[in-house]
mmCIF file of C-alpha atoms in Angstrom:
data_model
loop_
_atom_site.group_PDB
_atom_site.id
_atom_site.type_symbol
_atom_site.label_atom_id
_atom_site.label_comp_id
_atom_site.label_asym_id
_atom_site.label_seq_id
_atom_site.Cartn_x
_atom_site.Cartn_y
_atom_site.Cartn_z
ATOM 1 C CA MET A 979 -72.231 21.942 -61.776
ATOM 2 C CA ARG A 980 -74.524 18.965 -61.596
ATOM 3 C CA GLY A 981 -73.651 16.159 -59.218
ATOM 4 C CA ILE A 982 -73.984 13.134 -61.504
ATOM 5 C CA GLU A 983 -74.568 13.231 -65.222
ATOM 6 C CA GLN A 984 -74.185 11.127 -68.334
ATOM 7 C CA ARG A 985 -72.522 12.581 -71.441
ATOM 8 C CA LYS A 986 -71.328 10.787 -74.579
ATOM 9 C CA GLY A 987 -71.399 7.353 -72.971
ATOM 10 C CA CYS A 988 -69.533 8.443 -69.830
ATOM 11 C CA VAL A 989 -70.770 8.954 -66.282
ATOM 12 C CA PHE A 990 -69.434 12.081 -64.599
ATOM 13 C CA TYR A 991 -69.440 12.442 -60.823
ATOM 14 C CA TYR A 992 -69.178 16.117 -59.859
ATOM 15 C CA GLY A 993 -67.259 16.819 -63.057
ATOM 16 C CA ASN A 994 -64.927 13.798 -62.831
ATOM 17 C CA PRO A 995 -65.090 10.960 -65.377
ATOM 18 C CA ALA A 996 -66.136 8.121 -63.074
ATOM 19 C CA GLY A 997 -67.123 5.473 -65.602
ATOM 20 C CA TYR A 998 -68.603 4.558 -68.949
ATOM 21 C CA ILE A 999 -71.690 2.715 -70.122
ATOM 22 C CA ASP A 1000 -71.474 -0.619 -71.930
ATOM 23 C CA ARG A 1001 -74.977 -1.648 -72.979
ATOM 24 C CA ASP A 1002 -76.903 -1.912 -69.650
ATOM 25 C CA VAL A 1003 -73.775 -1.973 -67.431
ATOM 26 C CA ALA A 1004 -71.987 1.044 -66.021
ATOM 27 C CA VAL A 1005 -68.274 0.234 -65.709
ATOM 28 C CA MET A 1006 -67.289 2.507 -62.832
ATOM 29 C CA ASP A 1007 -63.991 3.286 -61.130
ATOM 30 C CA ALA A 1008 -63.956 1.769 -57.643
ATOM 31 C CA MET A 1009 -62.678 4.991 -56.060
ATOM 32 C CA PHE A 1010 -66.072 6.607 -56.790
ATOM 33 C CA GLN A 1011 -68.161 3.823 -55.240
ATOM 34 C CA ASN A 1012 -70.730 5.365 -52.890
ATOM 35 C CA ASP A 1013 -74.451 5.214 -52.100
ATOM 36 C CA GLU A 1014 -75.343 8.357 -54.058
ATOM 37 C CA LEU A 1015 -73.801 7.051 -57.272
ATOM 38 C CA GLU A 1016 -75.279 3.566 -56.787
ATOM 39 C CA ARG A 1017 -78.778 5.082 -56.369
ATOM 40 C CA TRP A 1018 -78.281 7.151 -59.549
ATOM 41 C CA LEU A 1019 -77.227 4.057 -61.501
ATOM 42 C CA THR A 1020 -80.231 2.085 -60.208
ATOM 43 C CA ARG A 1021 -82.621 4.935 -61.125
ATOM 44 C CA ASN A 1022 -81.131 4.899 -64.635
ATOM 45 C CA GLN A 1023 -81.533 1.091 -64.872
ATOM 46 C CA LEU A 1024 -77.792 0.437 -65.044
ATOM 47 C CA LYS A 1025 -75.978 -2.401 -63.304
ATOM 48 C CA ALA A 1026 -72.726 -1.265 -61.702
ATOM 49 C CA GLN A 1027 -69.414 -3.002 -62.323
ATOM 50 C CA TRP A 1028 -66.854 -1.453 -59.945
ATOM 51 C CA THR A 1029 -63.260 -1.796 -61.071
ATOM 52 C CA ASN A 1030 -59.893 -0.043 -60.761
ATOM 53 C CA GLY A 1031 -58.277 2.102 -63.462
ATOM 54 C CA VAL A 1032 -61.408 3.392 -65.183
ATOM 55 C CA TYR A 1033 -60.831 7.027 -64.168
ATOM 56 C CA GLU A 1034 -57.249 7.036 -65.499
ATOM 57 C CA ARG A 1035 -58.324 5.398 -68.742
ATOM 58 C CA ILE A 1036 -61.124 7.905 -69.414
ATOM 59 C CA ALA A 1037 -59.049 10.890 -68.266
ATOM 60 C CA ASP A 1038 -56.401 9.846 -70.833
ATOM 61 C CA GLY A 1039 -59.088 10.009 -73.531
ATOM 62 C CA ASN A 1040 -59.595 6.253 -73.916
ATOM 63 C CA VAL A 1041 -63.354 5.951 -73.781
ATOM 64 C CA PRO A 1042 -64.585 2.627 -75.168
ATOM 65 C CA THR A 1043 -67.207 3.109 -77.839
ATOM 66 C CA TYR A 1044 -68.994 -0.017 -78.980
ATOM 67 C CA SER A 1045 -70.500 1.667 -82.021
ATOM 68 C CA ASP A 1046 -67.197 3.025 -83.360
ATOM 69 C CA GLU A 1047 -65.560 0.199 -85.333
ATOM 70 C CA ALA A 1048 -62.498 2.300 -86.126
ATOM 71 C CA MET A 1049 -61.417 2.212 -82.483
ATOM 72 C CA PRO A 1050 -60.966 -1.238 -80.920
ATOM 73 C CA VAL A 1051 -62.916 -1.920 -77.762
ATOM 74 C CA LEU A 1052 -60.593 -2.094 -74.779
ATOM 75 C CA LYS A 1053 -61.186 -5.024 -72.468
ATOM 76 C CA SER A 1054 -60.773 -5.252 -68.732
ATOM 77 C CA CYS A 1055 -57.643 -6.979 -67.493
ATOM 78 C CA ARG A 1056 -56.828 -9.404 -64.704
ATOM 79 C CA ILE A 1057 -53.275 -10.350 -63.785
ATOM 80 C CA TRP A 1058 -52.917 -13.741 -62.111
ATOM 81 C CA GLN A 1059 -49.700 -14.696 -60.320
ATOM 82 C CA LEU A 1060 -48.597 -17.876 -58.614
ATOM 83 C CA LYS A 1061 -49.401 -18.098 -54.928
ATOM 84 C CA PRO A 1062 -46.402 -18.433 -52.595
ATOM 85 C CA GLY A 1063 -45.337 -22.076 -52.433
ATOM 86 C CA ALA A 1064 -47.291 -23.076 -55.544
ATOM 87 C CA ALA A 1065 -46.322 -26.521 -56.853
ATOM 88 C CA ALA A 1066 -45.879 -25.303 -60.429
ATOM 89 C CA TRP A 1067 -42.226 -24.339 -59.891
ATOM 90 C CA LYS A 1068 -41.185 -27.731 -58.500
ATOM 91 C CA ASP A 1069 -41.133 -29.241 -62.004
ATOM 92 C CA ILE A 1070 -38.717 -26.660 -63.435
ATOM 93 C CA VAL A 1071 -35.243 -28.091 -63.009
ATOM 94 C CA THR A 1072 -33.178 -27.036 -66.005
ATOM 95 C CA PHE A 1073 -33.369 -24.551 -68.811
ATOM 96 C CA GLY A 1074 -34.678 -26.101 -72.014
ATOM 97 C CA ARG A 1075 -37.279 -28.354 -70.462
ATOM 98 C CA PRO A 1076 -40.867 -27.345 -71.078
ATOM 99 C CA LEU A 1077 -42.625 -25.365 -68.381
ATOM 100 C CA PRO A 1078 -45.399 -27.207 -66.564
ATOM 101 C CA GLU A 1079 -48.981 -26.519 -67.543
ATOM 102 C CA PRO A 1080 -50.473 -23.951 -65.179
ATOM 103 C CA LYS A 1081 -53.094 -25.048 -62.644
ATOM 104 C CA MET A 1082 -55.706 -22.454 -61.722
ATOM 105 C CA GLU A 1083 -55.686 -23.397 -58.033
ATOM 106 C CA ASP A 1084 -52.028 -22.264 -57.873
ATOM 107 C CA TYR A 1085 -52.933 -18.674 -58.863
ATOM 108 C CA ALA A 1086 -54.331 -15.559 -57.204
ATOM 109 C CA VAL A 1087 -55.601 -12.346 -58.829
ATOM 110 C CA VAL A 1088 -53.184 -9.464 -58.158
ATOM 111 C CA TYR A 1089 -54.866 -6.924 -60.469
ATOM 112 C CA ASP A 1090 -58.364 -6.526 -61.841
ATOM 113 C CA GLY A 1091 -59.070 -3.299 -63.641
ATOM 114 C CA GLN A 1092 -59.077 -1.223 -66.786
ATOM 115 C CA LEU A 1093 -56.035 -0.452 -68.929
ATOM 116 C CA ASP A 1094 -55.505 1.678 -72.013
ATOM 117 C CA THR A 1095 -54.455 -1.260 -74.200
ATOM 118 C CA ASN A 1096 -55.273 -4.847 -75.149
ATOM 119 C CA ASP A 1097 -51.705 -5.466 -76.352
ATOM 120 C CA LEU A 1098 -50.083 -8.178 -74.217
ATOM 121 C CA GLU A 1099 -46.542 -6.810 -74.641
ATOM 122 C CA ALA A 1100 -47.694 -3.327 -73.574
ATOM 123 C CA ILE A 1101 -49.466 -4.868 -70.561
ATOM 124 C CA TYR A 1102 -46.236 -6.708 -69.672
ATOM 125 C CA ASP A 1103 -44.347 -3.391 -69.826
ATOM 126 C CA LYS A 1104 -46.909 -1.676 -67.571
ATOM 127 C CA PHE A 1105 -46.605 -4.346 -64.889
ATOM 128 C CA THR A 1106 -42.825 -4.637 -64.947
ATOM 129 C CA GLU A 1107 -41.865 -0.949 -65.119
ATOM 130 C CA ARG A 1108 -44.354 0.562 -62.655
ATOM 131 C CA ARG A 1109 -47.265 -0.457 -60.497
ATOM 132 C CA PRO A 1110 -50.697 0.687 -61.715
ATOM 133 C CA PRO A 1111 -53.212 1.588 -58.976
ATOM 134 C CA GLY A 1112 -54.800 -1.566 -57.570
ATOM 135 C CA PHE A 1113 -51.852 -3.845 -58.444
ATOM 136 C CA SER A 1114 -50.729 -5.931 -55.454
ATOM 137 C CA GLY A 1115 -48.274 -8.312 -57.094
ATOM 138 C CA ARG A 1116 -44.617 -8.474 -58.048
ATOM 139 C CA PRO A 1117 -43.337 -7.386 -61.492
ATOM 140 C CA MET A 1118 -44.618 -9.719 -64.215
ATOM 141 C CA SER A 1119 -42.528 -12.769 -65.014
ATOM 142 C CA VAL A 1120 -42.636 -16.286 -66.460
ATOM 143 C CA SER A 1121 -45.752 -18.244 -65.422
ATOM 144 C CA ASP A 1122 -48.002 -15.201 -64.935
ATOM 145 C CA LEU A 1123 -51.429 -15.149 -66.552
ATOM 146 C CA VAL A 1124 -53.112 -12.194 -68.259
ATOM 147 C CA GLU A 1125 -56.875 -12.339 -68.684
ATOM 148 C CA LEU A 1126 -58.592 -9.920 -71.066
ATOM 149 C CA TYR A 1127 -62.365 -9.918 -70.641
ATOM 150 C CA ASP A 1128 -65.584 -8.036 -71.202
ATOM 151 C CA GLY A 1129 -69.287 -8.762 -70.826
ATOM 152 C CA SER A 1130 -69.177 -11.425 -73.533
ATOM 153 C CA GLY A 1131 -66.335 -13.486 -72.019
ATOM 154 C CA GLY A 1132 -62.584 -13.537 -71.784
ATOM 155 C CA ASN A 1133 -59.296 -15.044 -72.862
ATOM 156 C CA LEU A 1134 -56.345 -16.149 -70.730
ATOM 157 C CA TYR A 1135 -52.716 -15.906 -71.817
ATOM 158 C CA TYR A 1136 -49.802 -17.681 -70.136
ATOM 159 C CA LEU A 1137 -46.379 -16.000 -70.114
ATOM 160 C CA ASP A 1138 -43.751 -18.613 -70.920
ATOM 161 C CA ARG A 1139 -40.030 -17.985 -71.458
ATOM 162 C CA THR A 1140 -40.451 -16.290 -74.828
ATOM 163 C CA CYS A 1141 -44.012 -15.079 -75.334
ATOM 164 C CA PHE A 1142 -47.634 -15.116 -74.252
ATOM 165 C CA ARG A 1143 -49.632 -18.123 -75.348
ATOM 166 C CA PRO A 1144 -53.394 -18.662 -75.121
ATOM 167 C CA VAL A 1145 -54.409 -21.149 -72.454
ATOM 168 C CA LYS A 1146 -57.704 -22.682 -71.334
ATOM 169 C CA PHE A 1147 -58.433 -24.391 -68.066
ATOM 170 C CA PRO A 1148 -60.838 -27.354 -68.102
ATOM 171 C CA GLY A 1149 -64.023 -26.575 -66.228
ATOM 172 C CA LEU A 1150 -63.139 -22.901 -65.737
ATOM 173 C CA GLU A 1151 -65.832 -20.455 -66.782
ATOM 174 C CA GLN A 1152 -63.872 -17.622 -68.383
ATOM 175 C CA ASP A 1153 -66.078 -14.574 -68.203
ATOM 176 C CA CYS A 1154 -66.361 -11.344 -66.296
ATOM 177 C CA GLY A 1155 -68.282 -13.110 -63.525
ATOM 178 C CA MET A 1156 -65.320 -15.261 -62.470
ATOM 179 C CA LYS A 1157 -65.048 -15.517 -58.692
ATOM 180 C CA MET A 1158 -61.904 -16.180 -56.679
ATOM 181 C CA THR A 1159 -62.096 -18.142 -53.463
ATOM 182 C CA LEU A 1160 -59.288 -18.933 -51.106
#
């Protein structure tokens, strides 16, 4: 068995599906991050994007293929939840009043990884019924944000009382290079 090899758009590390290739980026599961694999990626002129959940997604047979239009491309997912003590809840007094608009500074990323779906309702189910690897938050609830993104950008969705709704934050660059600072 070879140590590291590329087959059908996937990178295998000692026989395990460790990641997949999206143009010139290798989207790799963070549990495989090591010097040997990073050197291999550099030698093959691939930039590494280390993220959680890639192994599970590929092992389940969900390999993103950008040339296959019959299968939708699965995006990466970030779950944002309100920080403890965030001011957003102070405006909610009674049922029936509109929820306040979310403010990005009130949120923290509690998950950033790969899932086997882009469907917001299925994502909600995943984060309320069980805790995927890499998830550090509470079960999803009203006011949470779901960000679906790839190399070309992303979209944010706000969970209100009844559904997800698209939301944009002024001055926020919504792409896969978003950085969180505390």
